[in-house]
CSV table of C-alpha atoms in Angstrom, one decimal:
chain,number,residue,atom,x,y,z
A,29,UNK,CA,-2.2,-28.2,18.0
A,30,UNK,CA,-4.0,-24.8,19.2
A,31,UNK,CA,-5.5,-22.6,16.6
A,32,UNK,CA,-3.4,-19.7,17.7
A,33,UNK,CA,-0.3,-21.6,16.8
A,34,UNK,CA,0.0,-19.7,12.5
A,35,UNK,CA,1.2,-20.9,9.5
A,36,UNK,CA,1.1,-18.2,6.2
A,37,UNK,CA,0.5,-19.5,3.0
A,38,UNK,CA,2.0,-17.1,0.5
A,39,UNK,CA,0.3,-18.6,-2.5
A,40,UNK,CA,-3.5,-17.8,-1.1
A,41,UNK,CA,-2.5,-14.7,1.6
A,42,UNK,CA,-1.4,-12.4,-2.1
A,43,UNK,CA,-3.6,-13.6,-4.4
A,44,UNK,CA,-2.5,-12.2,-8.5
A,45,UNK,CA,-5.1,-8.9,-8.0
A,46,UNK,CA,-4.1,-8.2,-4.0
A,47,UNK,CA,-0.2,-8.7,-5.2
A,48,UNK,CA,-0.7,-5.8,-7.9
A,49,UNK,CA,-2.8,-4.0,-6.0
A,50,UNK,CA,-0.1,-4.1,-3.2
A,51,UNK,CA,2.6,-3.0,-5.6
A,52,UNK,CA,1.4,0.0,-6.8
A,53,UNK,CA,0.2,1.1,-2.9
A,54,UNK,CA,4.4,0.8,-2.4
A,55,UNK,CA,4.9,2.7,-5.0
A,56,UNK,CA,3.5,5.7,-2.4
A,57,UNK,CA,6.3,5.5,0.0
A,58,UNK,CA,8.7,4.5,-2.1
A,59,UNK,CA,8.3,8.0,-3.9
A,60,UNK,CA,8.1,9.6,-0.5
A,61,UNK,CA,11.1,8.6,0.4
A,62,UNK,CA,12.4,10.7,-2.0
A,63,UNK,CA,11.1,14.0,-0.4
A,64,UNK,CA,14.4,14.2,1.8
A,65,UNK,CA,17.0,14.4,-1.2
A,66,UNK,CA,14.9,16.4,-3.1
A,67,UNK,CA,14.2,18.7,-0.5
A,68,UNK,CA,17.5,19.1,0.5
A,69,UNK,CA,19.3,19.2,-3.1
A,70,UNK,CA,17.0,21.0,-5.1
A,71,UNK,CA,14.2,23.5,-3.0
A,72,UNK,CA,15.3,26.9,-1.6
A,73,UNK,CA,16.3,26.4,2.2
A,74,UNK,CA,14.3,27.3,5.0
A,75,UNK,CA,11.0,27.0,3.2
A,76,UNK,CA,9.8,23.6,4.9
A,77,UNK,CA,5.6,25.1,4.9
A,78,UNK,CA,5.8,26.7,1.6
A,79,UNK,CA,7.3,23.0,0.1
A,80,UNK,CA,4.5,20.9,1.6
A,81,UNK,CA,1.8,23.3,0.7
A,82,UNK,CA,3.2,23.0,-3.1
A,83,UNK,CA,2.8,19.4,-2.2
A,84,UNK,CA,-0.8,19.6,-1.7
A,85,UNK,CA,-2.5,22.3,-2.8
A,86,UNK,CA,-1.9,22.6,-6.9
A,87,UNK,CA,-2.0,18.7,-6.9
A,88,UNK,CA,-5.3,18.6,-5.2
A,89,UNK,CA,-6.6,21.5,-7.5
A,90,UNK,CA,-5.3,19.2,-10.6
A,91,UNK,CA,-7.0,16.1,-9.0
A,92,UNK,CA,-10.6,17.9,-8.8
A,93,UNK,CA,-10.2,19.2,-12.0
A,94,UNK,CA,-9.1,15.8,-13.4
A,95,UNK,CA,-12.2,14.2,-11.4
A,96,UNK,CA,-14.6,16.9,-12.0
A,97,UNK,CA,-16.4,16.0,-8.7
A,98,UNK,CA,-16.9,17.4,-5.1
A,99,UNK,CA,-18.0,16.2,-2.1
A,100,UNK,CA,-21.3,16.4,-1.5
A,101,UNK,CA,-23.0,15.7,2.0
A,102,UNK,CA,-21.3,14.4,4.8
A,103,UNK,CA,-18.2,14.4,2.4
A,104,UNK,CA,-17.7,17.7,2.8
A,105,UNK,CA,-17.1,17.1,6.9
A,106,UNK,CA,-15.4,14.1,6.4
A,107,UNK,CA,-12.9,15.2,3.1
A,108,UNK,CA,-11.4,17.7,5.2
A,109,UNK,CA,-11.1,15.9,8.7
A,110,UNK,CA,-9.3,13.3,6.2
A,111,UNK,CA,-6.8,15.5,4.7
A,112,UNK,CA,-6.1,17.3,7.9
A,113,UNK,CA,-5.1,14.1,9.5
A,114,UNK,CA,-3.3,12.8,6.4
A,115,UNK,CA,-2.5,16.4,4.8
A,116,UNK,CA,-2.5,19.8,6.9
A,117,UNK,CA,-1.7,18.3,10.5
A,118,UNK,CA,1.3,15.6,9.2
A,119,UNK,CA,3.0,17.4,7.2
A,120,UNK,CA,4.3,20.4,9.6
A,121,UNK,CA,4.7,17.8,12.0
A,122,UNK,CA,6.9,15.7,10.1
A,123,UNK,CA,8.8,19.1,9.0
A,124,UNK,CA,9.0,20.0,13.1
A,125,UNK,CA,10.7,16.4,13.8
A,126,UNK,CA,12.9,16.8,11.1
A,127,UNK,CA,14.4,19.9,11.5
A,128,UNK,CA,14.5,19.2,15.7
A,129,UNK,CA,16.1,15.6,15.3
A,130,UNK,CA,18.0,13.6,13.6
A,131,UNK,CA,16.7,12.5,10.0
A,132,UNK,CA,17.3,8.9,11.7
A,133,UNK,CA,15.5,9.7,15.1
A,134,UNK,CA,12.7,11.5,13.1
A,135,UNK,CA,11.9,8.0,10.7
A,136,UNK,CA,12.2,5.9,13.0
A,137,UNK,CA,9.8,7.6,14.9
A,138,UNK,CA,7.5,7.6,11.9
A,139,UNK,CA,8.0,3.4,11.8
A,140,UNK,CA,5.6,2.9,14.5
A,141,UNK,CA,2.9,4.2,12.7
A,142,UNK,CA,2.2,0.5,11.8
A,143,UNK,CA,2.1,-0.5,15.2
A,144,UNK,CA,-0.5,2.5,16.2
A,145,UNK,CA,-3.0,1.3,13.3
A,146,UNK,CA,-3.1,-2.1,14.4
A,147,UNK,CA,-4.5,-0.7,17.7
A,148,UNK,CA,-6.6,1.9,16.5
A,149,UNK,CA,-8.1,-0.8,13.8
A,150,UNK,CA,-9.2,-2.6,16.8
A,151,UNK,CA,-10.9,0.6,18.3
A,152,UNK,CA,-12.2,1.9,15.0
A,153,UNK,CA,-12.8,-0.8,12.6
A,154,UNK,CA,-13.8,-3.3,15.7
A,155,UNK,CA,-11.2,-5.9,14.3
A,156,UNK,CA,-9.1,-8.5,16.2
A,157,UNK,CA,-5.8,-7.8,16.9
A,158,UNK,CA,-3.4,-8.9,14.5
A,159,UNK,CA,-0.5,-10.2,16.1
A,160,UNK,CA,1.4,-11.6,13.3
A,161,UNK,CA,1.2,-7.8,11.9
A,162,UNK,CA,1.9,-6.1,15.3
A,163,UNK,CA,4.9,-7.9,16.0
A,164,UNK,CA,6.1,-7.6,12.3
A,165,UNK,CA,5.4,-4.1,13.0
A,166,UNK,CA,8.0,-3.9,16.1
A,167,UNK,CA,10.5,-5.6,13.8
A,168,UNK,CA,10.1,-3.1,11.0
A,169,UNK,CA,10.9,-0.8,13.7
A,170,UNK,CA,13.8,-2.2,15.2
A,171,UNK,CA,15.0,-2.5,11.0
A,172,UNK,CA,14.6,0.5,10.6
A,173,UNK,CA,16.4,1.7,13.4
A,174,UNK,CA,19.0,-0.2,13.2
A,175,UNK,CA,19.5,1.5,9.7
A,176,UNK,CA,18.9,4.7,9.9
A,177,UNK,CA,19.9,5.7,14.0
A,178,UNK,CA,23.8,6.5,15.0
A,179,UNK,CA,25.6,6.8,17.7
A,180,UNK,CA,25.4,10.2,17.5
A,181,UNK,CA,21.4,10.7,17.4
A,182,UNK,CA,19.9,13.4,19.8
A,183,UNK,CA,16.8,13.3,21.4
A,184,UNK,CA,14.4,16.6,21.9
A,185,UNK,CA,11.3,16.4,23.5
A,186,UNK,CA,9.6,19.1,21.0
A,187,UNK,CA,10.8,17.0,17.8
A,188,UNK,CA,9.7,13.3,19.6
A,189,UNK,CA,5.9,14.8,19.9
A,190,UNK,CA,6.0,15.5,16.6
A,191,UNK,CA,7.5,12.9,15.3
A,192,UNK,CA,4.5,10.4,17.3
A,193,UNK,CA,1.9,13.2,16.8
A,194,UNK,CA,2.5,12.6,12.7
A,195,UNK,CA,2.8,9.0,13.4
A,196,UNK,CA,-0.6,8.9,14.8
A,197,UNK,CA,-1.7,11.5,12.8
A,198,UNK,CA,-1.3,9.6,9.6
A,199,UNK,CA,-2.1,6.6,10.9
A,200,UNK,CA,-5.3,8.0,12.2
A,201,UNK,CA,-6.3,8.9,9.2
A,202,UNK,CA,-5.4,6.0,7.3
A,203,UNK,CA,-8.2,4.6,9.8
A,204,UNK,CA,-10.5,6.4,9.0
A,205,UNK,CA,-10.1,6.2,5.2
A,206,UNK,CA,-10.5,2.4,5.7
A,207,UNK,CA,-13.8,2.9,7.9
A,208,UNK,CA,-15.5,5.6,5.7
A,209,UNK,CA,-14.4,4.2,2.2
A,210,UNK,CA,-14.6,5.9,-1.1
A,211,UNK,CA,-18.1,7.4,-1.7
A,212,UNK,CA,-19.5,5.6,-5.2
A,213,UNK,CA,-19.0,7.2,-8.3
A,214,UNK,CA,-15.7,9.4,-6.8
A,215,UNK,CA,-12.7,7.8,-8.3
A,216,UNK,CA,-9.3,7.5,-6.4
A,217,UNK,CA,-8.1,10.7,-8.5
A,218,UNK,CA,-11.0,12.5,-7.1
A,219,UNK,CA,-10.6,11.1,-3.5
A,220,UNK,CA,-7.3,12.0,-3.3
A,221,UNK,CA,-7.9,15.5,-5.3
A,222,UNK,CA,-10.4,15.8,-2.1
A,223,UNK,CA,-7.5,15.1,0.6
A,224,UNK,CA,-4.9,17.2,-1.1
A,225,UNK,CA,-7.0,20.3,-1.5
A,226,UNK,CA,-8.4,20.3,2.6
A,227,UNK,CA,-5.0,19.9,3.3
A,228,UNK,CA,-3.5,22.6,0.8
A,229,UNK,CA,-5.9,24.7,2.3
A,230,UNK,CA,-5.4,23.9,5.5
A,231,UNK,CA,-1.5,24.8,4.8
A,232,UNK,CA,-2.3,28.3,2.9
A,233,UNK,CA,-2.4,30.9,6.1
A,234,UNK,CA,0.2,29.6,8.1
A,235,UNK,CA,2.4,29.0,5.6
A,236,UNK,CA,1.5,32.9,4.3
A,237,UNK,CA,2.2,33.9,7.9
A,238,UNK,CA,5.1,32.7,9.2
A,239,UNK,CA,7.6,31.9,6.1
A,240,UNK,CA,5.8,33.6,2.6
A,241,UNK,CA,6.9,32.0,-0.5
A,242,UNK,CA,11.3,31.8,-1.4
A,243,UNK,CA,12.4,34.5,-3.1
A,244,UNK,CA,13.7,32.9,-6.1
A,245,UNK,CA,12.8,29.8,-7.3
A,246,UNK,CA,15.3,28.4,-10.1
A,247,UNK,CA,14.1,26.1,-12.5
A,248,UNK,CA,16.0,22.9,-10.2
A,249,UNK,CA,13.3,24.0,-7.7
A,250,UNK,CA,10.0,24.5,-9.9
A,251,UNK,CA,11.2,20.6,-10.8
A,252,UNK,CA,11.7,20.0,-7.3
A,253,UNK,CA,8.0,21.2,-6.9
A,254,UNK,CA,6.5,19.2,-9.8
A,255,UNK,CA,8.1,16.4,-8.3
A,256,UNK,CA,6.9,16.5,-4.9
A,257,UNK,CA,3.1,17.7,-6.5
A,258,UNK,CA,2.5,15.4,-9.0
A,259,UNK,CA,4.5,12.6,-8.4
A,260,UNK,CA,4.5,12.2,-4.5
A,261,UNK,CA,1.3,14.4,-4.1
A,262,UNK,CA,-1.8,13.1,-6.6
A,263,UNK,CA,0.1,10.2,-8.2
A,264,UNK,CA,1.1,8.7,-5.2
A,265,UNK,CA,-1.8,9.5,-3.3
A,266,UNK,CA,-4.0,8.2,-5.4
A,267,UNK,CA,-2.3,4.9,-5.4
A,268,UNK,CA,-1.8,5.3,-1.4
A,269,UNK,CA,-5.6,5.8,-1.0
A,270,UNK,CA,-6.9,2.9,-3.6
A,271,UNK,CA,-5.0,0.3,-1.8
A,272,UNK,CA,-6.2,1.4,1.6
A,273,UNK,CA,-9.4,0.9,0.5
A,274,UNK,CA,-8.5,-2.5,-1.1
A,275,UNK,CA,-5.8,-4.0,1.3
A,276,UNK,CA,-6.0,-4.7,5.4
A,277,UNK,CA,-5.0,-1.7,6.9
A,278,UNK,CA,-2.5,-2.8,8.9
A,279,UNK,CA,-0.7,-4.2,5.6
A,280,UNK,CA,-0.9,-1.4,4.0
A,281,UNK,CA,0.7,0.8,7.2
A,282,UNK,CA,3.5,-1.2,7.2
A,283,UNK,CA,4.3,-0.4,3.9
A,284,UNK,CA,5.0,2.6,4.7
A,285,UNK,CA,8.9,1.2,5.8
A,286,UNK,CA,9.9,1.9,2.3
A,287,UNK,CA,10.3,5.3,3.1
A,288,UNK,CA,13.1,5.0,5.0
A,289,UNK,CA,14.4,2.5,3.1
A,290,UNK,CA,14.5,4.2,0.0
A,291,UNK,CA,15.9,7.4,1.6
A,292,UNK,CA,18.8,5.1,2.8
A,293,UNK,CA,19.5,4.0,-0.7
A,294,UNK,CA,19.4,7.1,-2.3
A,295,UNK,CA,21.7,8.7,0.6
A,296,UNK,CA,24.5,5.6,-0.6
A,297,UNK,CA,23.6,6.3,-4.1
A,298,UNK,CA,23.7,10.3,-4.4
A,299,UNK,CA,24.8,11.3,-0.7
A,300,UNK,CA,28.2,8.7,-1.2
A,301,UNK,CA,26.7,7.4,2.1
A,302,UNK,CA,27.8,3.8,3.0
A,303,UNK,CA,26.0,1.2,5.1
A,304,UNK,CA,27.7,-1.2,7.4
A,305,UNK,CA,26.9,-4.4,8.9
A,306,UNK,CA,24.3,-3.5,11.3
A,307,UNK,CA,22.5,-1.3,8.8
A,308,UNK,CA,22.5,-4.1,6.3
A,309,UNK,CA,20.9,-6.4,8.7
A,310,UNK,CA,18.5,-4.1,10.1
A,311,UNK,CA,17.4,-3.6,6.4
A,312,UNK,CA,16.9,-7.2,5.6
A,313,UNK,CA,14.5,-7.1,8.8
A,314,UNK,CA,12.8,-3.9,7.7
A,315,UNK,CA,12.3,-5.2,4.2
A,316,UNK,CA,10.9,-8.9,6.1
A,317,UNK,CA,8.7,-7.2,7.7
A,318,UNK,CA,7.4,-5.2,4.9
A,319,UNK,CA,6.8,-8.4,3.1
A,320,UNK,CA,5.8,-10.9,5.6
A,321,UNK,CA,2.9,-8.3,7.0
A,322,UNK,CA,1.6,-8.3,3.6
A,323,UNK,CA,0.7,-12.3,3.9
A,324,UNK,CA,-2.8,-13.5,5.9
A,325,UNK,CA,-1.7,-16.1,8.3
A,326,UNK,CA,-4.1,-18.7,8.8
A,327,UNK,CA,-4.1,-21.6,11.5
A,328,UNK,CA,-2.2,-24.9,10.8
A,329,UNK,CA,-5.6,-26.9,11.4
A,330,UNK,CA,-6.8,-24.9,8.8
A,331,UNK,CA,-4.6,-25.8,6.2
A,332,UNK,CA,-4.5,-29.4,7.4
A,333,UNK,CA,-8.4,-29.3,6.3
């Protein structure tokens, strides 16, 4: 039998500590997945900047003050490339695919992003390619498509750039997280206090520029905003950013299907959306390949010995 010929052994790929670690880390994209219902039901229109800067900005300010701690050195540099790349750059590019495609087009284009950090972990952190997690990558895709894209979807060459460029944006930085860690002493609140704020910041002028804040805000949309800030800003990127630095990087990508997932439900659930037989079977695959790239497979000569 060759050693590239896998087995996965559940009980020692998730040890008790990984598994809870892994948990929480979903809890990231689950709650992101909410941004498109709550976006759409409870913020002003045509304010798409101003929401993801009140995603970033007061929760970043929050997590320093929570943290009490800046970065100091090379931090300083690396902070802000990191919540560009995660923040500032993937946010308007996600808002760009969304409002130039189809909300299916748009996440399934976000899906690859698992497949891009499995390559760029091999360019960055100088690991082997995973190809249990690669090709449980293109199945998440093909899940997720198979949910979320009708017959009807469009394609626009504007929105598809965006769409990869957030992709690879994220996923870039997600990289980079892994290769730089978490500076000792700085906990996740303060890392991700760090990340929000560059971003924020990085937000502010544009977002002054070409849309200014809504002109009234009802109190549906300040909870909108406290949603979005605290819950699927610091709370969620604290959690997103701990298990990066705890879990393989390409697991912890592909976690990042729950997104659409859980946009999906909550479309049935509040949207009186309904799923058929193809979406139903493309989200067993999505939600397979969410769980199956979370295992460490290991050769069957291996666990022969």
């Amino acid at each position: 039998m060759s050693t590239t010929e896998m087995a996965v052994s559940p009980a020692k790929a998730i040890p008790g500590s990984r598994a809870t670690v892994t948990m929480s880390t979903a809890f990231a994209p689950a709650v992101w997945g909410t941004t498109y219902i709550v976006t759409t039901a409870m913020l002003p229109p045509d304010h798409p900047l101003f929401a993801a800067l009140m995603r970033s900005l007061p929760a970043g300010l929050l997590g320093l003050l929570l943290a009490r701690t800046l970065p100091h050195g090379a931090w300083w540099w690396k902070a802000m490339v990191l919540g560009v790349l995660n923040i500032g750059l993937f946010f308007p590019l996600l808002f760009i695919a969304a409002e130039r495609l189809p909300g299916g087009v748009a996440a399934t284009l976000g899906a690859i992003q698992p497949i891009l950090v499995a390559f760029l972990a091999v360019i960055v952190l100088s690991e082997r390619l995973s190809l249990w997690r690669l090709a449980w990558g293109v199945v998440g895709v093909i899940g997720v498509g198979m949910v979320v894209l009708g017959p009807g979807a469009a394609f626009d060459s504007v929105g598809i750039a965006a769409g990869i460029g957030g992709a690879a944006a994220m996923g870039t930085g997600v990289v980079l997280t892994k290769r730089w860690g978490r500076p000792p002493g700085v906990s996740a609140v303060g890392f991700a206090g760090w990340q929000l704020t560059a971003g924020g910041l990085v937000l502010l002028l544009p977002t002054l520029l070409i849309e200014g804040p809504p002109v009234n805000v009802d109190a549906v949309g300040v909870g909108g905003y406290l949603w979005l800030g605290l819950v699927g800003g610091l709370i969620a990127y604290t959690l997103w950013f701990r298990g990066v630095g705890s879990l393989p990087v390409t697991a912890t990508a592909l976690l990042g299907l729950l997104s659409p997932l859980v946009a999906a439900v909550l479309g049935v659930a509040f949207a009186g959306e309904t799923l058929n037989e193809i979406q139903l079977a493309g989200f067993a695959l999505a939600l397979a390949a969410l769980a199956c790239g979370q295992l460490t497979p290991r050769s069957r000569s291996a666990a022969s010995g």
